Coordinates of C-alpha atoms in Angstrom, one line a residue:
Chain A
M1 CA 16.3 10.4 -1.4
K2 CA 12.8 9.7 -0.1
N3 CA 13.7 10.9 3.4
F4 CA 15.0 14.2 2.0
Y5 CA 11.7 15.0 0.3
I6 CA 9.9 14.2 3.5
F7 CA 11.9 16.7 5.6
I8 CA 11.5 19.5 3.1
A9 CA 7.8 18.9 2.9
L10 CA 7.6 18.9 6.7
L11 CA 9.2 22.3 6.9
F12 CA 6.2 23.7 5.1
I13 CA 3.8 22.9 7.8
P14 CA 5.0 25.2 10.6
W15 CA 5.7 27.9 8.0
S16 CA 2.2 27.9 6.7
F17 CA 0.9 27.9 10.3
S18 CA 2.8 31.1 11.1
V19 CA 1.5 32.8 7.9
A20 CA -2.1 31.8 8.7
K21 CA -1.9 33.0 12.3
Y22 CA -0.6 36.5 11.8
S23 CA -2.5 37.5 8.7
E24 CA -5.5 38.6 10.7
F25 CA -3.6 41.3 12.5
E26 CA -3.6 43.4 9.4
D27 CA -6.9 45.0 10.1
G28 CA -7.9 48.5 9.3
D29 CA -9.0 49.0 12.9
D30 CA -6.1 51.2 13.7
I31 CA -7.2 53.9 11.2
M32 CA -10.5 54.3 13.0
E33 CA -8.8 54.8 16.2
Y34 CA -6.8 57.6 14.8
D35 CA -9.9 59.3 13.5
D36 CA -11.7 59.2 16.8
N37 CA -8.7 60.3 18.9
D38 CA -7.7 63.1 16.7
F39 CA -11.0 64.8 17.5
A40 CA -11.4 63.4 20.9
E41 CA -10.0 66.4 22.6
F42 CA -12.4 68.8 20.7
E43 CA -15.6 66.8 21.1
D44 CA -16.9 67.1 24.6
V45 CA -19.7 64.6 24.1
N46 CA -17.3 61.8 23.3
E47 CA -17.3 60.2 26.6
D48 CA -18.5 56.9 25.2
A49 CA -15.8 57.0 22.6
V50 CA -13.3 57.8 25.3
T51 CA -14.5 55.0 27.5
E52 CA -14.2 52.6 24.6
S53 CA -10.8 53.6 23.3
P54 CA -8.8 52.5 26.4
Q55 CA -10.4 49.1 26.0
R56 CA -9.4 49.0 22.4
I57 CA -5.9 49.7 23.5
I58 CA -5.9 46.7 25.7
T59 CA -7.3 44.3 23.1
T60 CA -5.1 45.1 20.1
E61 CA -1.6 44.9 21.3
D62 CA 0.7 46.2 18.7
D63 CA 1.7 49.8 18.3
E64 CA 2.4 50.7 21.9
E65 CA 3.4 54.1 20.8
E66 CA -0.1 55.0 20.1
A67 CA -1.2 53.7 23.4
T68 CA 1.2 55.9 25.3
V69 CA 0.2 59.0 23.4
E70 CA -3.4 58.5 24.0
L71 CA -3.0 57.6 27.6
E72 CA -1.0 60.8 28.1
G73 CA -3.7 62.9 26.5
Q74 CA -6.4 61.2 28.5
D75 CA -4.7 60.9 31.8
E76 CA -7.2 63.1 33.6
N77 CA -10.1 61.3 32.1
Q78 CA -8.7 58.0 33.2
E79 CA -8.5 59.2 36.8
D80 CA -12.0 60.3 36.5
F81 CA -13.2 56.9 35.4
D82 CA -11.6 55.3 38.5
D83 CA -13.9 57.4 40.6
A84 CA -17.6 56.9 41.0
D85 CA -19.5 57.2 37.7
A86 CA -21.8 60.0 38.6
Q87 CA -19.0 62.3 39.3
E88 CA -17.5 62.1 35.9
G89 CA -19.8 64.4 34.1
D90 CA -19.7 67.0 36.9
T91 CA -15.9 67.1 37.2
E92 CA -15.5 67.6 33.5
S93 CA -18.1 70.3 33.0
E94 CA -16.9 72.4 36.0
P95 CA -14.1 74.3 34.3
Y96 CA -16.5 75.1 31.5
D97 CA -19.2 77.7 31.3
D98 CA -22.5 76.2 32.3
E99 CA -24.4 78.1 29.7
E100 CA -22.7 76.1 26.9
F101 CA -24.0 72.9 28.3
E102 CA -27.6 73.6 28.7
G103 CA -28.7 71.2 26.2
Y104 CA -26.2 68.6 27.3
E105 CA -27.4 67.9 30.7
E106 CA -29.1 64.7 29.6
K107 CA -25.9 63.5 28.2
P108 CA -24.2 63.0 31.6
D109 CA -27.3 61.2 32.7
A110 CA -27.3 59.0 29.6
S111 CA -23.7 58.1 30.0
H112 CA -24.3 57.6 33.7
S113 CA -27.0 55.1 33.1
K114 CA -25.0 53.5 30.4
N115 CA -22.1 53.1 32.8
K116 CA -24.4 51.3 35.3
D117 CA -25.2 48.6 32.7
P118 CA -23.2 45.5 33.2
I119 CA -20.0 45.4 31.1
T120 CA -20.3 42.6 28.7
I121 CA -17.1 41.0 28.0
V122 CA -17.0 40.2 24.3
N123 CA -16.2 36.6 23.6
V124 CA -13.0 36.8 21.7
P125 CA -12.9 34.1 19.0
A126 CA -10.5 31.3 19.6
H127 CA -8.1 32.1 16.8
L128 CA -7.5 35.6 18.1
Q129 CA -6.5 34.4 21.5
N130 CA -2.9 34.3 21.3
S131 CA -2.3 31.0 23.0
W132 CA -1.2 27.8 21.5
E133 CA -3.4 25.8 23.8
S134 CA -6.4 26.3 21.7
Y135 CA -4.7 24.5 18.9
Y136 CA -4.3 21.3 20.8
M137 CA -5.9 19.1 18.2
E138 CA -3.4 20.3 15.6
I139 CA -0.5 19.7 17.9
L140 CA -1.8 16.2 18.5
M141 CA -2.0 15.6 14.7
V142 CA 1.5 16.8 14.1
T143 CA 2.8 14.7 17.0
G144 CA 1.1 11.7 15.5
L145 CA 2.8 12.4 12.2
L146 CA 6.2 12.8 13.8
A147 CA 5.6 9.5 15.7
Y148 CA 4.8 7.9 12.3
I149 CA 8.0 9.2 10.8
M150 CA 10.1 8.1 13.7
N151 CA 8.6 4.6 13.5
Y152 CA 9.3 4.6 9.7
I153 CA 12.9 5.3 10.2
I154 CA 13.4 2.9 13.1
G155 CA 11.4 0.1 11.4
K156 CA 13.3 0.5 8.1
N157 CA 16.6 0.3 9.8
K158 CA 15.7 -2.7 11.8
N159 CA 14.5 -4.6 8.7
N160 CA 17.7 -3.6 7.0
R161 CA 19.9 -4.9 9.8
L162 CA 17.9 -8.1 10.0
A163 CA 18.4 -8.7 6.2
H164 CA 22.1 -8.1 6.3
A165 CA 22.5 -10.2 9.4
W166 CA 20.8 -13.0 7.5
F167 CA 22.9 -12.6 4.5
N168 CA 26.2 -12.4 6.4
T169 CA 25.3 -15.7 8.2
H170 CA 24.3 -17.5 5.0
R171 CA 26.8 -16.0 2.6
E172 CA 29.4 -18.6 3.0
L173 CA 27.1 -21.5 2.5
L174 CA 25.6 -20.0 -0.5
E175 CA 28.8 -19.0 -2.1
S176 CA 30.2 -22.5 -1.7
N177 CA 27.1 -24.0 -3.4
F178 CA 26.3 -21.5 -6.1
A179 CA 28.4 -19.9 -8.6
L180 CA 26.3 -16.8 -8.9
V181 CA 25.1 -15.2 -5.8
G182 CA 23.0 -12.1 -6.1
D183 CA 21.8 -10.7 -9.4
D184 CA 19.5 -7.9 -10.0
G185 CA 18.9 -8.5 -13.6
T186 CA 20.3 -5.2 -14.8
N187 CA 23.8 -6.3 -15.8
K188 CA 24.3 -7.7 -19.3
E189 CA 26.8 -10.3 -18.0
A190 CA 26.1 -12.7 -15.3
T191 CA 28.3 -11.5 -12.5
S192 CA 27.7 -12.0 -8.8
T193 CA 26.7 -8.8 -7.1
G194 CA 27.1 -10.4 -3.7
K195 CA 24.3 -8.2 -2.4
L196 CA 20.7 -8.5 -1.5
N197 CA 18.3 -6.9 -3.8
Q198 CA 16.0 -4.6 -1.9
E199 CA 12.5 -4.6 -3.4
N200 CA 10.8 -2.7 -0.6
E201 CA 11.3 -1.5 2.9
H202 CA 10.3 -5.0 4.1
I203 CA 11.1 -7.4 1.2
Y204 CA 14.6 -8.4 0.1
N205 CA 15.4 -10.8 -2.7
L206 CA 18.4 -12.9 -3.6
W207 CA 18.9 -14.8 -6.7
C208 CA 21.4 -17.7 -6.8
S209 CA 22.2 -19.9 -9.6
G210 CA 25.0 -21.9 -11.2
R211 CA 24.6 -25.2 -9.5
V212 CA 24.1 -28.7 -10.9
C213 CA 20.5 -29.9 -10.9
C214 CA 18.8 -26.6 -10.4
E215 CA 18.2 -23.7 -12.7
G216 CA 18.3 -21.3 -9.9
M217 CA 17.1 -20.4 -6.5
L218 CA 15.2 -17.3 -5.5
I219 CA 15.3 -16.3 -1.8
Q220 CA 12.8 -13.8 -0.6
L221 CA 13.1 -12.3 2.9
K222 CA 9.6 -11.2 3.7
F223 CA 9.9 -9.2 6.9
L224 CA 7.0 -7.7 8.8
K225 CA 6.1 -4.1 7.9
R226 CA 7.9 -2.5 10.7
Q227 CA 8.1 0.8 8.9
D228 CA 4.3 1.2 8.9
L229 CA 2.9 2.3 12.3
L230 CA -0.5 1.0 11.4
N231 CA 0.9 -2.4 10.8
V232 CA 2.9 -2.3 14.0
L233 CA -0.3 -1.6 16.0
A234 CA -2.2 -4.3 14.1
R235 CA 0.5 -6.8 15.0
M236 CA 0.1 -6.0 18.7
M237 CA -3.4 -7.6 18.3
R238 CA -2.3 -10.4 16.1
P239 CA 1.3 -11.5 16.3
A240 CA 3.0 -12.6 13.1
S241 CA 6.6 -13.6 12.1
D242 CA 9.0 -12.7 9.5
Q243 CA 9.3 -15.3 6.8
V244 CA 12.0 -16.6 4.5
Q245 CA 10.6 -18.0 1.2
I246 CA 12.9 -20.0 -1.0
K247 CA 11.9 -21.1 -4.5
V248 CA 14.2 -23.5 -6.3
T249 CA 13.5 -24.1 -9.9
M250 CA 14.7 -27.5 -11.1
N251 CA 15.9 -28.5 -14.5
D252 CA 13.4 -30.7 -16.3
E253 CA 15.6 -33.8 -16.3
D254 CA 16.6 -33.5 -12.7
M255 CA 13.3 -34.2 -11.0
D256 CA 10.8 -37.0 -11.4
T257 CA 7.1 -36.4 -11.5
Y258 CA 5.5 -36.1 -8.1
V259 CA 3.7 -33.6 -5.9
F260 CA 4.5 -33.6 -2.2
A261 CA 4.2 -31.2 0.7
V262 CA 4.9 -31.2 4.4
G263 CA 4.3 -28.4 6.9
T264 CA 2.1 -27.1 9.7
R265 CA -1.5 -28.3 9.4
K266 CA -2.9 -24.8 9.0
A267 CA -0.5 -23.9 6.3
L268 CA -1.2 -27.1 4.4
V269 CA -4.9 -26.7 4.5
R270 CA -4.5 -23.2 3.2
L271 CA -2.1 -24.3 0.5
Q272 CA -4.3 -27.1 -0.6
K273 CA -7.1 -24.6 -1.3
E274 CA -4.9 -22.0 -2.9
M275 CA -2.3 -23.9 -4.9
Q276 CA -3.3 -25.3 -8.3
D277 CA -1.1 -28.4 -8.2
L278 CA -1.8 -29.3 -4.6
S279 CA -5.5 -29.1 -5.1
E280 CA -5.5 -31.2 -8.2
F281 CA -3.0 -33.9 -7.3
C282 CA -3.3 -34.2 -3.5
S283 CA -6.9 -34.8 -2.9
D284 CA -6.7 -36.2 0.6
K285 CA -6.6 -34.1 3.7
P286 CA -3.2 -33.5 5.3
K287 CA -2.2 -36.6 7.1
S288 CA -0.2 -36.8 10.4
G289 CA 3.4 -37.6 10.1
A290 CA 3.6 -39.4 13.4
K291 CA 4.2 -42.6 11.5
Y292 CA 7.6 -41.3 10.4
G293 CA 8.4 -39.8 13.8
L294 CA 7.5 -36.3 12.9
P295 CA 6.1 -34.1 15.6
D296 CA 2.3 -33.5 15.8
S297 CA 2.6 -30.0 14.6
L298 CA 3.6 -31.2 11.1
A299 CA 1.4 -32.9 8.5
I300 CA 1.9 -34.4 5.1
L301 CA 0.2 -33.9 1.8
S302 CA 1.2 -36.3 -0.9
E303 CA 0.2 -37.6 -4.3
M304 CA 0.9 -41.2 -3.4
G305 CA 2.3 -43.1 -0.5
E306 CA 5.4 -44.1 -2.3
V307 CA 6.4 -40.5 -2.6
T308 CA 6.1 -40.0 1.1
E309 CA 8.1 -43.1 1.7
G310 CA 10.8 -42.0 -0.6
M311 CA 11.0 -38.5 0.8
M312 CA 11.0 -39.3 4.4
D313 CA 14.5 -40.6 4.8
A314 CA 16.4 -40.4 8.0
K315 CA 18.1 -37.1 7.3
M316 CA 15.0 -35.4 6.2
I317 CA 13.2 -36.6 9.3
H318 CA 16.0 -35.3 11.4
F319 CA 15.7 -31.9 9.8
L320 CA 12.0 -31.8 10.1
T321 CA 11.9 -32.8 13.7
H322 CA 14.6 -30.5 14.9
Y323 CA 13.5 -27.4 13.2
A324 CA 9.7 -28.0 13.2
D325 CA 9.0 -24.7 14.9
K326 CA 10.6 -22.8 12.1
I327 CA 9.1 -24.7 9.2
E328 CA 5.9 -23.3 7.8
S329 CA 5.7 -25.4 4.6
V330 CA 7.8 -27.4 2.2
Q331 CA 6.5 -28.2 -1.2
F332 CA 8.1 -30.4 -4.0
S333 CA 6.1 -30.3 -7.2
D334 CA 6.7 -31.0 -10.8
Q335 CA 3.4 -29.4 -11.7
F336 CA 3.9 -26.1 -10.0
S337 CA 2.1 -23.2 -11.5
G338 CA 1.5 -20.9 -8.6
P339 CA -1.8 -20.2 -6.9
K340 CA -5.1 -20.9 -8.7
L341 CA -5.9 -18.1 -11.0
M342 CA -9.2 -16.4 -10.8
Q343 CA -10.8 -17.7 -14.0
E344 CA -13.4 -15.8 -15.9
E345 CA -16.0 -17.6 -17.9
G346 CA -14.7 -18.7 -21.3
Q347 CA -11.2 -17.2 -20.8
L348 CA -9.1 -20.2 -19.9
T349 CA -8.5 -22.4 -22.9
K350 CA -5.0 -23.7 -22.0
L351 CA -3.6 -25.3 -18.9
P352 CA -1.3 -22.9 -17.0
E353 CA 2.4 -23.5 -17.5
T354 CA 4.1 -25.7 -15.0
K355 CA 7.6 -25.7 -13.7
K356 CA 9.4 -28.2 -11.6
T357 CA 9.9 -26.4 -8.3
L358 CA 10.8 -26.9 -4.7
L359 CA 9.3 -24.3 -2.4
F360 CA 10.2 -23.7 1.2
T361 CA 8.6 -21.2 3.7
F362 CA 10.4 -20.8 7.0
N363 CA 9.3 -18.7 10.0
V364 CA 12.0 -16.6 11.7
P365 CA 11.9 -17.3 15.4
G366 CA 10.9 -14.5 17.7
S367 CA 7.5 -14.0 16.2
G368 CA 8.1 -10.3 15.4
N369 CA 10.6 -9.5 18.1
T370 CA 13.5 -10.8 16.2
S371 CA 17.1 -9.7 16.6
P372 CA 19.9 -10.1 14.1
K373 CA 21.2 -13.0 16.2
D374 CA 18.1 -15.1 15.4
M375 CA 19.2 -15.3 11.8
E376 CA 21.9 -17.7 12.7
S377 CA 19.3 -20.3 13.7
L378 CA 18.1 -20.4 10.1
L379 CA 21.4 -21.6 8.8
P380 CA 20.6 -25.3 9.2
L381 CA 17.4 -24.8 7.3
M382 CA 19.5 -23.6 4.3
S383 CA 21.4 -26.8 4.6
M384 CA 18.1 -28.7 4.4
V385 CA 17.3 -26.8 1.2
I386 CA 20.6 -27.8 -0.4
Y387 CA 20.1 -31.4 0.8
S388 CA 16.5 -31.4 -0.7
I389 CA 17.8 -30.3 -4.0
D390 CA 20.2 -33.2 -4.2
K391 CA 17.6 -35.5 -2.9
A392 CA 15.0 -34.5 -5.5
K393 CA 17.6 -35.2 -8.2
K394 CA 18.3 -38.6 -6.8
F395 CA 14.8 -39.7 -6.0
R396 CA 13.1 -41.6 -8.8
L397 CA 9.8 -43.4 -8.7
N398 CA 9.7 -47.1 -9.5
R399 CA 7.7 -48.4 -12.4
E400 CA 4.4 -48.6 -10.5
G401 CA 4.8 -45.2 -9.1
K402 CA 5.6 -43.8 -12.5
Q403 CA 2.5 -45.4 -14.0
K404 CA 0.3 -44.0 -11.3
A405 CA 1.8 -40.6 -11.6
D406 CA 1.3 -40.6 -15.4
K407 CA -2.3 -41.7 -15.0
N408 CA -2.9 -38.9 -12.5
R409 CA -1.5 -36.3 -14.9
A410 CA -3.5 -37.6 -17.8
R411 CA -6.6 -37.6 -15.7
V412 CA -6.1 -34.0 -14.7
E413 CA -5.5 -32.9 -18.2
E414 CA -8.6 -34.8 -19.4
N415 CA -10.7 -33.1 -16.7
F416 CA -9.4 -29.8 -17.8
L417 CA -10.2 -30.5 -21.4
K418 CA -13.7 -31.6 -20.6
L419 CA -14.3 -28.4 -18.7
T420 CA -13.1 -26.3 -21.5
H421 CA -14.6 -28.5 -24.2
V422 CA -17.7 -26.3 -24.4
Q423 CA -15.6 -23.2 -24.4
R424 CA -13.3 -24.5 -27.1
Q425 CA -16.3 -25.5 -29.3
E426 CA -17.7 -22.1 -29.0
A427 CA -14.4 -20.6 -29.8
A428 CA -14.1 -22.8 -32.9
Q429 CA -17.7 -22.0 -33.9
S430 CA -17.1 -18.3 -33.6
R431 CA -13.9 -18.6 -35.7
R432 CA -15.8 -20.3 -38.5
E433 CA -18.5 -17.7 -38.5
E434 CA -15.9 -15.0 -38.6
K435 CA -14.4 -16.6 -41.7
K436 CA -17.8 -16.8 -43.4
R437 CA -18.6 -13.3 -42.6
A438 CA -15.2 -12.1 -43.9
E439 CA -15.8 -14.0 -47.2
K440 CA -19.3 -12.5 -47.6
E441 CA -17.9 -9.1 -47.1
R442 CA -15.3 -9.6 -49.7
I443 CA -18.0 -10.7 -52.1
M444 CA -20.1 -7.7 -51.4
N445 CA -17.1 -5.4 -51.7
E446 CA -16.2 -6.7 -55.1
E447 CA -17.1 -4.0 -57.6
D448 CA -16.8 -6.0 -60.6
P449 CA -20.1 -7.8 -61.1
E450 CA -18.5 -10.7 -63.0
K451 CA -16.1 -11.4 -60.2
Q452 CA -18.9 -11.1 -57.7
R453 CA -20.9 -13.7 -59.4
R454 CA -18.0 -16.1 -59.7
L455 CA -17.2 -15.7 -56.0
E456 CA -20.8 -16.3 -55.0
E457 CA -20.9 -19.4 -57.1
A458 CA -17.7 -20.7 -55.5
A459 CA -19.1 -20.1 -52.0
L460 CA -22.3 -21.9 -52.9
R461 CA -20.4 -24.9 -54.2
R462 CA -18.3 -25.1 -51.1
E463 CA -21.4 -25.0 -48.9
Q464 CA -23.0 -27.8 -50.9
K465 CA -19.9 -29.9 -50.6
K466 CA -20.0 -29.5 -46.8
L467 CA -23.6 -30.5 -46.7
E468 CA -22.8 -33.6 -48.7
K469 CA -20.0 -34.5 -46.4
K470 CA -22.2 -34.2 -43.4
Q471 CA -24.9 -36.4 -45.0
M472 CA -22.3 -39.0 -45.7
K473 CA -21.1 -39.0 -42.1
M474 CA -24.6 -39.4 -40.8
K475 CA -25.2 -42.3 -43.2
Q476 CA -22.0 -43.9 -42.0
I477 CA -23.0 -43.5 -38.3
K478 CA -26.4 -45.0 -39.1
V479 CA -24.8 -48.0 -40.8
K480 CA -22.4 -48.5 -37.9
A481 CA -25.2 -48.3 -35.4
M482 CA -27.0 -51.0 -37.3
Chain B
P1 CA 28.5 -31.3 -5.4
A2 CA 30.8 -28.6 -6.5
P3 CA 29.3 -25.5 -8.1
S4 CA 29.5 -25.6 -11.8
N5 CA 31.8 -23.0 -13.1
S6 CA 31.4 -24.1 -16.6
A7 CA 29.4 -22.3 -19.3
A8 CA 26.2 -23.6 -17.8
P9 CA 23.7 -20.9 -18.6
R10 CA 23.3 -18.6 -15.7
Y11 CA 19.9 -17.0 -15.6
K12 CA 19.0 -13.6 -14.7
P13 CA 16.2 -13.4 -12.1
P14 CA 12.9 -13.7 -13.8
A15 CA 10.3 -11.1 -13.3
T16 CA 9.6 -11.5 -9.7
E17 CA 6.2 -9.9 -9.8
T18 CA 4.6 -11.7 -12.7
N19 CA 1.2 -11.6 -11.2
P20 CA 0.3 -8.1 -10.0
A21 CA -2.8 -9.5 -8.4
L22 CA -0.6 -11.1 -5.7
E23 CA 0.9 -7.8 -4.7
D24 CA -0.2 -5.9 -1.7
P25 CA -2.9 -3.4 -2.8
T26 CA -2.4 -1.2 0.3
P27 CA -0.3 1.6 -1.2
D28 CA -2.7 2.1 -4.1
Y29 CA -5.7 2.1 -1.9
M30 CA -4.1 4.6 0.5
N31 CA -3.1 6.8 -2.4
L32 CA -6.6 6.9 -3.7
L33 CA -8.1 7.4 -0.3
G34 CA -5.6 10.2 0.4
M35 CA -6.6 12.0 -2.8
V36 CA -10.3 11.6 -2.1
F37 CA -9.9 13.0 1.5
S38 CA -7.8 15.9 0.3
M39 CA -10.4 16.9 -2.3
C40 CA -13.1 16.6 0.4
G41 CA -11.0 18.8 2.7
L42 CA -10.5 21.4 0.0
M43 CA -14.0 21.5 -1.4
L44 CA -16.0 21.2 1.9
K45 CA -13.4 23.0 4.0
L46 CA -13.2 20.3 6.5
K47 CA -10.0 20.3 8.5
W48 CA -10.1 16.8 9.7
C49 CA -10.5 15.5 6.1
A50 CA -7.3 17.3 5.2
W51 CA -5.4 15.8 8.2
I52 CA -6.6 12.3 7.4
A53 CA -5.4 12.8 3.8
V54 CA -1.9 13.7 5.1
Y55 CA -1.9 10.5 7.1
C56 CA -3.1 8.4 4.2
S57 CA -0.3 9.7 1.9
F58 CA 2.2 8.9 4.6
I59 CA 0.9 5.4 5.0
S60 CA 0.9 4.9 1.2
F61 CA 4.5 6.1 1.1
A62 CA 5.6 3.7 3.8
N63 CA 4.0 0.7 2.1
S64 CA 5.1 1.5 -1.4
R65 CA 7.2 -0.7 -3.6
S66 CA 10.5 0.5 -4.9
S67 CA 9.3 0.1 -8.4
E68 CA 6.6 2.7 -7.7
D69 CA 6.9 6.2 -9.1
T70 CA 8.1 8.7 -6.6
K71 CA 6.3 11.4 -8.6
Q72 CA 3.0 9.8 -7.8
M73 CA 3.8 9.7 -4.1
M74 CA 5.0 13.3 -4.0
S75 CA 2.0 14.5 -5.9
S76 CA -0.5 12.9 -3.4
F77 CA 1.6 14.2 -0.5
M78 CA 1.7 17.7 -1.8
L79 CA -2.0 17.6 -2.5
S80 CA -2.8 16.6 1.1
I81 CA -0.4 19.3 2.5
S82 CA -2.1 21.9 0.3
A83 CA -5.5 20.8 1.5
V84 CA -4.4 21.3 5.1
V85 CA -2.9 24.7 4.4
M86 CA -5.9 25.9 2.5
S87 CA -8.3 24.8 5.2
Y88 CA -6.4 26.8 7.7
L89 CA -6.0 29.9 5.5
Q90 CA -9.7 30.0 4.9
N91 CA -10.6 29.4 8.5
P92 CA -7.8 29.9 11.1
Q93 CA -9.9 28.6 13.9
P94 CA -8.5 25.5 15.5
M95 CA -10.1 22.2 14.8
S96 CA -12.8 21.3 17.3
P97 CA -12.8 17.7 18.4
P98 CA -15.9 15.7 17.5
W99 CA -16.9 15.0 21.1

């Protein structure tokens, strides 16, 4: 549908050009020509007019009929012009009586001198030159637009093919593990659509659910923007890869409380800064995983050593070492709430909601120049995801670990409360003031003076009580201090 | 583990873009830029402004999300095309390069 609109709109461009170009040929110059030439034969002094009109014939180019008629009528004059200039006046005046031309002797001289002046070639403005070459900038622009459109179509198709290749490779594994594969949220009943959900020309989603342990799994195929020529050119400077992002939301009872991440060092440093949970719970810098046999490219961020020990079992290490080049980051977290929100002063009064989540980010091999066949190499990574889901369910912290984890979480909450303590106080204060003001207004608005008096008295009494309470408290504190 | 075919609640996908700040702002910027350039091209009769506006609206279209209104895209596109056409109607001279 979008493509159709583009083509229609494109048709307007050449049409408008043609309209613009030929509009200037509707001048009224032709009429003047007629006037001059109608009387040209009768006016003897019109040598100048006669010299000019053949030029005009050459420059305008339409109405060739006119040209032929005039040429015929002025054939003898044309021949005369080919000869030397001085002879013109003489040859013309010969058949006529000399007496009639007494006063006109200067005229041949005048025309003679004029004819000796250099003929200035008028600079015809560019848009009247009937050549397309002068419009080369426009042609360049239109070519650029066409190139953009071609790239759009090619890029869109390539992304589409890659997405479907991925899905075809992974379909079997997904369908054997999940009851619901593919859902776009529009149907009332939960039925598998069995199709990718296209969000964009470069982002495809897939929602799978219906498995033990996890609530659901959202897979996002984030391809490069191959449909945008600017992006393609930018990528020539800075290569990037397509990414597959998988987010598994776990049921509350199926995952213990820990925060753990493994991935490339660069990715972990970035995540530690950006992600709320990693920054709060994993305070150390990413550590090397060489102790567990991981390659140097991968690093580990963990809440506590016990979690790392538990996570790094043989199979996981096998996965991580074999597919290290494709793994960007893997994050298991029970306190996942997304990236840090930009907080404004006084706005945040509650901790953001957390969800137990497993996050995986994989890079598609090929670093931009991927082909549909490369998608097959991602299949083992999906097996790793499935394995991780089961592992997360099975892994439980021992007593010590659990205590530490609980302490960490309590600490984080306390810090948060402290930070917002001032804000919460202010909020409570303002609420109290609001109440007082509302009451005062009510009292003022009471029309009945009796009622007004009574309400005022009640308010006074309440305030006195409060003051007394405060005094009592102060006394108690003094006593305790003593 | 076998998939659970029981009446375990199956969830619809949650709102995938819960945080609009995370979205790519390119299409919106390009849309705005395109409109600004086409207005410049129309008012100041600058041909190159109008051409850049056309490019901006194309780029905005290519980067747009599917949830985005096609009417918005089409309106900015038509505005830029009209800017180009008007500049040429008023002054049919070809564009001169800046060098």
